[in-house]
C-alpha cells in the first residue's frame, strides 16, 4: 500500500462530494463550532460592560461574518483565500485586549482599534517572503501544539457547565458517550460511516444528557424562528485619546500572534488535505492571512470581536478524510443563514457543556498530532528540537501561572498569560537569534537566464576557495546550482531561453562542511519540491528530457525546499560535502 493510500483522504480540496455529504459535513462543523463562535463575543461584551441589546448585535455580526469569510477561504478569489476547508471564528487571544477596550471606551473604541490593526495582516500577507526565515514550520508546529494547551482549561471547564444540583454522573456519562462513539467509529469503521463520527457522537451525548434533563429545550421553544438583532451599531471612537494609544501596541502584538496561528492553521490544512503529500503552498498561506485582515476589517466595521482562521477544518479533515472546498462553502453558507435564525442558534446553544467539551477534546488532540507531524515533516535536529521544546514549555509555564504570576498578570492586561502568545513569541525570538548569528551570506544578483551561469560559476569558485572546500565539493556545488537554475527555467516555459527583465538573487553560506544556496526568482507555477518527490515514484521509468535536471539535482542535493509566494519563489538547496572533502 502506498503512502498516498494510507493517508485515507476520500475527497481532496479539488474534488466534489455529493451535495448531501457536503451539507452534512458543513452542518456538523457549524454545530460543533457555533458555540465557540458565539461564546467569545458574549464573554467580551458582558465582561466589558456592554448592554444585552448590543450583545445580540455582536453575536449576529460575528456569526454572519464568520460565514462570509469561510466561503471566501474556500472559493479563493485572486489572492484572497486558501482554496481549502478553513473555518473562521473568533480567537481567544483577543479576549483580554477586547475586554479592556470595551471597558475603557465601549464597543466604539474596540471597533476603532480592530479596524486600525486589521491593516497589519494585509501588509504581512503582501510581504510574507520578507518574513519567511522567521515564520518557519518550527514556529507553526510550536503554535499548533500550544493551541490545545491554551484552550483545554476552558474545555475542561465545560464539563461542569451544568445546572446546580446536577449529578456528577450526568456530566460524566454525557461526555463519555461522545468520546466512546467518536473514537470507536474513527478507530474501527472505514468508508462513509466514518464521516459521520462527530455528529453521531454529539447526538449520542445529547441523548444521554437529555435523559438527565441537561438539554435546554426551553431555550429552543422560546426563540423565534427568524429574527434580526435589536441592538444598534456603536460606531467608532475617533477621538484617538490616551486609551486608544495605550491599547494600540497591544492590539498590534496580538494581531501578529493571531497571524502566526493563521499560518499554522494554513500549513496544517494543507498537510492533511491531499492523498499524496505536497509541499506547502505559501500563496495559500498568504491568502489565509489576507482573509484574516479582511475579516478583522469587517468585524471592526460591524463593532464586534476580530475573527481568525481556525484549525477546526484540519482536525475535521483528519478525522473524516474529507477536505473538499465545497464543504467549506456549505459551512459558510449555513453560518450566514443561521445568523438570521435565532431558533437554530438556540438548538446549538442548548447542547450541554459536557457534550461540547468531549468533542472539542478529540479535535484538540488531533490538532496536537498535526503539530507534531509538522515538526517532524522535514526531520528534526537539535536546533529545531530546542526551539520547539523551550517555546512549548515557556508557553505552558505562562499559561498556567507558573512563571512569576504576580508580575506577569499586570502586564498588558494579563496578555502574557496566554500560552500561544508567549510560546510563539519565544519561538520567534529564538529563530531570530539563530538567523542573526548564522554565517554571513554571500550574494550575487544576475539576470534569470542560462547566460548568467558563467558569472554564477565564477562566484561559486571564489566562495569555494574562501571556505576551503575541496575540488569535489566545489564541483558538486557548481553542478547543483546549474541543475537548479535549469530546472527553474524549464518550469517557467519549457525552454531555457532568456527571461527579459527578471532577476535571480543567489545567496550562499556555509553550514558545517557543506553549503546552503538560496535562489530567489519570480514565481513559477509548479513546485520544484513536489516534482522531486513525484519522479521518485517510478524509478524504472525513462525520464523525460525536462526531468533530467530534476533527477540530477536529487542526486546532488541533500535537501531541496521550494517556497512559492505571489510574485516570488524561494528555493533553498542544501549541498553536503562529499566524504572525501568532509574527512
Coordinates of C-alpha atoms in Angstrom, one line a residue, residues 16-404:
X16 CA -16.6 17.5 -5.1
X17 CA -18.6 15.0 -3.0
X18 CA -22.3 14.6 -3.2
X19 CA -24.2 17.8 -2.2
X20 CA -25.8 15.9 0.7
X21 CA -22.4 14.9 2.1
X22 CA -21.1 18.5 1.7
X23 CA -24.1 19.9 3.5
X24 CA -24.0 17.2 6.1
X25 CA -20.3 17.8 7.0
X26 CA -20.9 21.5 6.8
X27 CA -23.7 21.2 9.3
X28 CA -21.5 19.1 11.6
X29 CA -18.8 21.8 11.6
X30 CA -21.3 24.5 12.3
X31 CA -23.0 22.6 15.1
X32 CA -19.7 21.9 16.7
X33 CA -18.1 25.3 16.3
X34 CA -21.1 27.6 16.7
X35 CA -21.0 27.6 20.5
X36 CA -17.4 28.8 20.4
X37 CA -18.2 31.4 17.8
X38 CA -20.9 32.8 20.0
X39 CA -19.1 32.3 23.3
X40 CA -16.2 34.7 22.7
X41 CA -18.2 37.9 21.8
X42 CA -20.5 37.0 24.7
X43 CA -17.6 36.9 27.1
X44 CA -16.1 40.1 25.8
X45 CA -19.3 42.2 25.8
X46 CA -20.5 41.0 29.2
X47 CA -17.1 41.3 30.9
X48 CA -16.6 44.8 29.3
X49 CA -20.0 46.0 30.5
X50 CA -21.8 46.3 27.1
X51 CA -25.6 46.1 27.1
X52 CA -27.5 42.9 26.3
X53 CA -29.1 44.5 23.2
X54 CA -25.6 45.3 21.9
X55 CA -24.5 41.7 22.7
X56 CA -27.3 40.4 20.4
X57 CA -26.0 42.6 17.6
X58 CA -22.4 41.5 18.2
X59 CA -23.3 37.7 18.1
X60 CA -25.3 38.2 14.9
X61 CA -22.5 40.1 13.2
X62 CA -19.8 37.6 14.4
X63 CA -21.7 34.6 13.0
X64 CA -22.6 36.3 9.7
X65 CA -19.0 37.5 9.1
X66 CA -17.5 34.1 10.0
X67 CA -19.8 32.5 7.4
X68 CA -18.9 35.0 4.7
X69 CA -15.1 34.7 5.3
X70 CA -15.3 30.9 5.5
X71 CA -16.8 31.0 2.0
X72 CA -14.1 33.4 0.9
X73 CA -11.5 30.9 2.0
X74 CA -12.9 28.1 0.1
X75 CA -13.5 29.8 -3.3
X76 CA -10.1 31.6 -3.3
X77 CA -10.7 34.8 -5.4
X78 CA -7.4 36.2 -6.8
X79 CA -5.0 36.3 -3.9
X80 CA -7.7 36.1 -1.3
X81 CA -8.4 32.7 0.4
X82 CA -6.8 29.3 0.5
X83 CA -9.0 27.1 -1.6
X84 CA -9.2 24.7 1.4
X85 CA -11.6 23.9 4.2
X86 CA -10.7 26.7 6.6
X87 CA -13.3 27.8 9.1
X88 CA -13.2 31.3 10.5
X89 CA -14.1 32.1 14.1
X90 CA -13.2 34.4 17.0
X91 CA -9.9 33.6 18.6
X92 CA -9.2 33.6 22.4
X93 CA -6.0 35.6 22.0
X94 CA -8.1 38.8 21.5
X95 CA -10.3 38.3 24.6
X96 CA -8.2 40.2 27.2
X97 CA -7.5 43.2 25.0
X98 CA -11.0 43.5 23.7
X99 CA -12.5 43.3 27.2
X100 CA -10.1 46.1 28.2
X101 CA -11.1 48.2 25.2
X102 CA -14.8 47.8 25.8
X103 CA -14.4 48.6 29.5
X104 CA -12.4 51.7 28.8
X105 CA -14.1 53.2 25.8
X106 CA -17.1 51.0 24.9
X107 CA -17.6 48.9 21.7
X108 CA -16.8 52.1 19.7
X109 CA -13.2 52.1 21.0
X110 CA -12.8 48.4 20.3
X111 CA -14.2 48.8 16.8
X112 CA -11.6 51.6 16.0
X113 CA -8.7 49.5 17.3
X114 CA -9.8 46.4 15.4
X115 CA -10.1 48.4 12.1
X116 CA -6.7 50.0 12.6
X117 CA -5.0 46.7 13.5
X118 CA -6.6 44.9 10.6
X119 CA -4.1 46.6 8.2
X120 CA -1.3 44.6 9.7
X121 CA -2.3 41.2 8.4
X122 CA -2.9 42.7 4.9
X123 CA 0.7 44.1 5.0
X124 CA 2.1 40.8 6.4
X125 CA 0.3 38.8 3.7
X126 CA 1.7 41.0 0.9
X127 CA 5.3 40.9 2.3
X128 CA 5.3 37.4 3.7
X129 CA 8.5 36.4 1.8
X130 CA 10.4 39.0 3.8
X131 CA 9.5 37.1 7.0
X132 CA 9.9 33.6 5.7
X133 CA 13.0 32.9 7.8
X134 CA 11.1 33.7 11.0
X135 CA 7.7 32.2 10.2
X136 CA 9.0 28.7 9.8
X137 CA 7.5 25.2 10.1
X138 CA 9.1 25.1 13.5
X139 CA 7.2 28.1 14.6
X140 CA 4.0 26.7 13.1
X141 CA 4.5 23.4 14.8
X142 CA 5.0 25.1 18.2
X143 CA 1.9 27.2 17.9
X144 CA -0.2 24.2 16.7
X145 CA 0.9 22.2 19.7
X146 CA 0.2 25.1 22.1
X147 CA -3.3 25.7 20.9
X148 CA -4.7 22.7 22.8
X149 CA -2.7 23.8 25.9
X150 CA -4.4 27.2 25.9
X151 CA -7.9 26.0 25.1
X152 CA -8.1 22.9 27.2
X153 CA -8.7 24.7 30.5
X154 CA -11.9 26.2 29.0
X155 CA -12.8 22.9 27.5
X156 CA -12.5 21.1 30.9
X157 CA -14.5 23.9 32.4
X158 CA -17.4 22.9 30.1
X159 CA -17.5 19.5 31.8
X160 CA -19.0 21.2 34.9
X161 CA -21.1 23.8 32.9
X162 CA -24.4 22.2 34.1
X163 CA -27.2 23.5 36.3
X164 CA -26.7 23.4 40.1
X165 CA -27.7 20.2 41.7
X166 CA -27.0 18.1 38.6
X167 CA -25.5 14.7 39.3
X168 CA -21.8 14.4 38.6
X169 CA -22.7 11.1 36.8
X170 CA -24.9 13.0 34.4
X171 CA -22.0 15.2 33.2
X172 CA -19.5 12.3 33.1
X173 CA -21.8 9.9 31.3
X174 CA -22.7 12.5 28.7
X175 CA -19.1 13.3 27.9
X176 CA -18.1 9.6 28.0
X177 CA -20.8 8.7 25.4
X178 CA -19.4 11.3 23.0
X179 CA -15.9 10.2 23.5
X180 CA -16.6 6.5 23.1
X181 CA -18.8 6.9 20.0
X182 CA -16.4 9.2 18.1
X183 CA -13.2 7.3 19.0
X184 CA -14.9 3.9 18.4
X185 CA -16.1 4.9 14.9
X186 CA -12.9 6.6 13.9
X187 CA -10.7 3.7 15.0
X188 CA -12.8 0.7 13.8
X189 CA -15.1 1.9 11.0
X190 CA -14.0 2.7 7.4
X191 CA -15.8 4.2 4.5
X192 CA -18.7 6.5 4.6
X193 CA -19.8 5.8 8.2
X194 CA -16.5 7.2 9.5
X195 CA -17.5 10.6 8.0
X196 CA -20.4 10.9 10.5
X197 CA -18.4 10.1 13.6
X198 CA -18.5 13.6 15.1
X199 CA -22.2 14.2 14.6
X200 CA -23.2 10.7 15.8
X201 CA -21.0 11.2 18.9
X202 CA -22.7 14.6 19.7
X203 CA -26.2 13.2 19.1
X204 CA -25.4 10.2 21.4
X205 CA -24.0 12.5 24.1
X206 CA -27.0 14.8 23.8
X207 CA -29.4 11.9 24.1
X208 CA -27.7 10.8 27.3
X209 CA -27.7 14.4 28.6
X210 CA -31.4 14.7 27.8
X211 CA -32.2 11.7 29.9
X212 CA -30.7 13.6 32.9
X213 CA -32.6 16.8 32.0
X214 CA -29.4 18.6 30.8
X215 CA -30.6 19.5 27.3
X216 CA -32.2 23.0 27.5
X217 CA -35.4 22.6 25.4
X218 CA -36.9 25.8 26.9
X219 CA -34.3 27.9 25.1
X220 CA -35.4 26.4 21.8
X221 CA -39.1 26.8 22.4
X222 CA -38.8 30.5 23.4
X223 CA -36.5 31.5 20.5
X224 CA -38.2 33.0 17.3
X225 CA -37.8 31.2 14.0
X226 CA -36.5 34.2 12.1
X227 CA -35.2 37.4 13.5
X228 CA -32.8 40.4 13.3
X229 CA -30.9 41.7 16.3
X230 CA -32.4 44.6 18.2
X231 CA -29.1 46.1 19.2
X232 CA -27.6 49.2 17.4
X233 CA -24.2 49.6 15.8
X234 CA -21.9 51.5 18.2
X235 CA -20.0 53.5 15.6
X236 CA -16.3 54.5 16.0
X237 CA -14.3 56.4 18.6
X238 CA -12.4 58.9 16.5
X239 CA -11.1 61.0 19.4
X240 CA -7.9 58.9 19.5
X241 CA -7.4 59.6 23.1
X242 CA -4.9 58.1 25.7
X243 CA -6.9 54.8 25.8
X244 CA -6.5 54.3 22.1
X245 CA -2.8 54.9 22.0
X246 CA -2.1 52.8 25.2
X247 CA -4.1 49.8 23.7
X248 CA -2.9 50.1 20.1
X249 CA 0.5 48.4 20.6
X250 CA -1.1 45.5 22.4
X251 CA -3.7 45.1 19.6
X252 CA -0.9 45.0 17.0
X253 CA 1.1 42.5 19.0
X254 CA -2.0 40.2 19.4
X255 CA -2.7 40.6 15.7
X256 CA 0.8 39.3 14.9
X257 CA 0.3 36.3 17.2
X258 CA -3.1 35.6 15.6
X259 CA -1.4 35.8 12.2
X260 CA 1.1 33.1 13.3
X261 CA -1.8 31.0 14.4
X262 CA -3.3 31.5 10.9
X263 CA -0.1 30.5 9.3
X264 CA 0.0 27.3 11.4
X265 CA -3.6 26.5 10.5
X266 CA -3.0 27.1 6.8
X267 CA 0.0 24.8 7.0
X268 CA -1.9 22.2 8.9
X269 CA -4.9 22.1 6.5
X270 CA -2.5 21.6 3.5
X271 CA -0.7 18.8 5.3
X272 CA -3.8 16.8 5.8
X273 CA -5.8 17.6 2.7
X274 CA -4.0 15.6 -0.1
X275 CA -3.6 11.9 -0.6
X276 CA -0.1 12.5 -1.9
X277 CA 2.0 14.7 0.5
X278 CA 2.7 18.1 -1.1
X279 CA 5.0 20.9 -0.3
X280 CA 3.2 23.8 1.5
X281 CA 1.9 26.4 -1.0
X282 CA 2.7 29.7 0.7
X283 CA 0.5 31.5 -1.8
X284 CA -2.4 29.8 0.0
X285 CA -0.9 30.9 3.3
X286 CA -0.8 34.5 2.1
X287 CA -4.4 34.1 1.0
X288 CA -5.3 32.9 4.5
X289 CA -3.7 35.9 6.2
X290 CA -5.4 38.2 3.7
X291 CA -8.8 36.8 4.7
X292 CA -7.9 37.4 8.3
X293 CA -7.2 41.0 7.6
X294 CA -10.4 41.4 5.6
X295 CA -12.4 39.6 8.3
X296 CA -10.9 41.8 11.0
X297 CA -11.8 44.9 8.9
X298 CA -15.4 43.7 8.6
X299 CA -15.7 42.8 12.3
X300 CA -14.3 46.2 13.2
X301 CA -16.7 48.0 10.9
X302 CA -19.5 45.9 12.5
X303 CA -18.3 46.6 16.0
X304 CA -17.6 43.1 17.2
X305 CA -14.6 41.0 18.1
X306 CA -11.9 40.0 15.5
X307 CA -12.1 36.7 13.7
X308 CA -9.2 34.5 12.5
X309 CA -8.7 31.2 10.6
X310 CA -9.2 28.3 13.0
X311 CA -7.8 24.7 12.9
X312 CA -11.2 23.1 13.0
X313 CA -11.1 22.3 9.3
X314 CA -7.7 20.5 9.7
X315 CA -8.9 18.4 12.6
X316 CA -12.3 17.5 10.9
X317 CA -10.4 16.6 7.7
X318 CA -8.0 14.4 9.7
X319 CA -11.0 12.7 11.4
X320 CA -13.3 12.3 8.4
X321 CA -11.0 12.1 5.4
X322 CA -13.0 14.9 3.5
X323 CA -11.0 18.0 2.5
X324 CA -13.3 19.3 -0.3
X325 CA -13.6 23.0 -0.5
X326 CA -17.3 22.5 -1.2
X327 CA -17.6 21.6 2.5
X328 CA -16.1 25.0 3.3
X329 CA -18.7 26.7 1.1
X330 CA -21.5 24.8 2.7
X331 CA -20.2 25.6 6.2
X332 CA -20.0 29.3 5.4
X333 CA -23.5 29.4 3.8
X334 CA -25.0 27.6 6.8
X335 CA -23.4 30.1 9.2
X336 CA -24.8 33.1 7.2
X337 CA -28.3 31.6 7.2
X338 CA -28.1 30.6 10.9
X339 CA -27.2 34.2 11.8
X340 CA -30.8 35.1 10.9
X341 CA -32.4 32.1 12.6
X342 CA -32.5 32.5 16.4
X343 CA -34.2 29.2 16.9
X344 CA -31.4 27.4 15.0
X345 CA -28.8 29.2 17.2
X346 CA -30.8 28.0 20.2
X347 CA -30.6 24.4 19.1
X348 CA -26.8 24.5 19.1
X349 CA -26.6 26.6 22.3
X350 CA -28.8 24.1 24.1
X351 CA -26.2 21.3 23.6
X352 CA -24.8 20.7 27.2
X353 CA -21.3 21.8 28.0
X354 CA -20.0 18.3 28.8
X355 CA -21.0 17.1 25.3
X356 CA -19.2 20.0 23.6
X357 CA -16.2 19.5 25.9
X358 CA -15.8 15.9 24.9
X359 CA -16.0 16.6 21.2
X360 CA -13.6 19.5 21.4
X361 CA -11.2 17.3 23.4
X362 CA -11.0 14.9 20.4
X363 CA -10.5 17.7 17.9
X364 CA -7.7 19.4 20.0
X365 CA -5.9 16.0 20.4
X366 CA -5.9 15.8 16.6
X367 CA -4.5 19.4 16.3
X368 CA -1.7 18.5 18.7
X369 CA -0.8 15.5 16.5
X370 CA -0.9 17.6 13.4
X371 CA 1.6 20.0 15.1
X372 CA 3.9 17.1 15.9
X373 CA 3.8 15.9 12.2
X374 CA 4.6 19.4 11.0
X375 CA 7.6 19.5 13.3
X376 CA 8.8 16.1 12.1
X377 CA 7.9 16.6 8.4
X378 CA 11.4 17.6 7.2
X379 CA 13.4 15.9 10.0
X380 CA 14.3 17.5 13.3
X381 CA 17.8 18.5 14.5
X382 CA 18.9 19.8 17.9
X383 CA 18.2 23.4 16.9
X384 CA 14.5 22.8 15.9
X385 CA 14.1 20.5 18.9
X386 CA 15.4 23.1 21.3
X387 CA 13.3 25.9 19.8
X388 CA 10.1 23.8 20.0
X389 CA 10.9 22.3 23.4
X390 CA 11.8 25.6 25.1
X391 CA 8.9 27.5 23.5
X392 CA 6.4 24.9 24.3
X393 CA 7.3 24.8 28.0
X394 CA 7.5 28.6 28.2
X395 CA 4.0 28.7 26.8
X396 CA 2.8 26.2 29.3
X397 CA 4.5 28.0 32.2
X398 CA 2.9 31.3 31.4
X399 CA -0.5 29.8 30.6
X400 CA -0.7 28.1 34.0
X401 CA 0.8 31.0 36.0
X402 CA 3.9 29.1 36.9
X403 CA 6.3 31.9 35.9
X404 CA 6.2 34.9 38.1

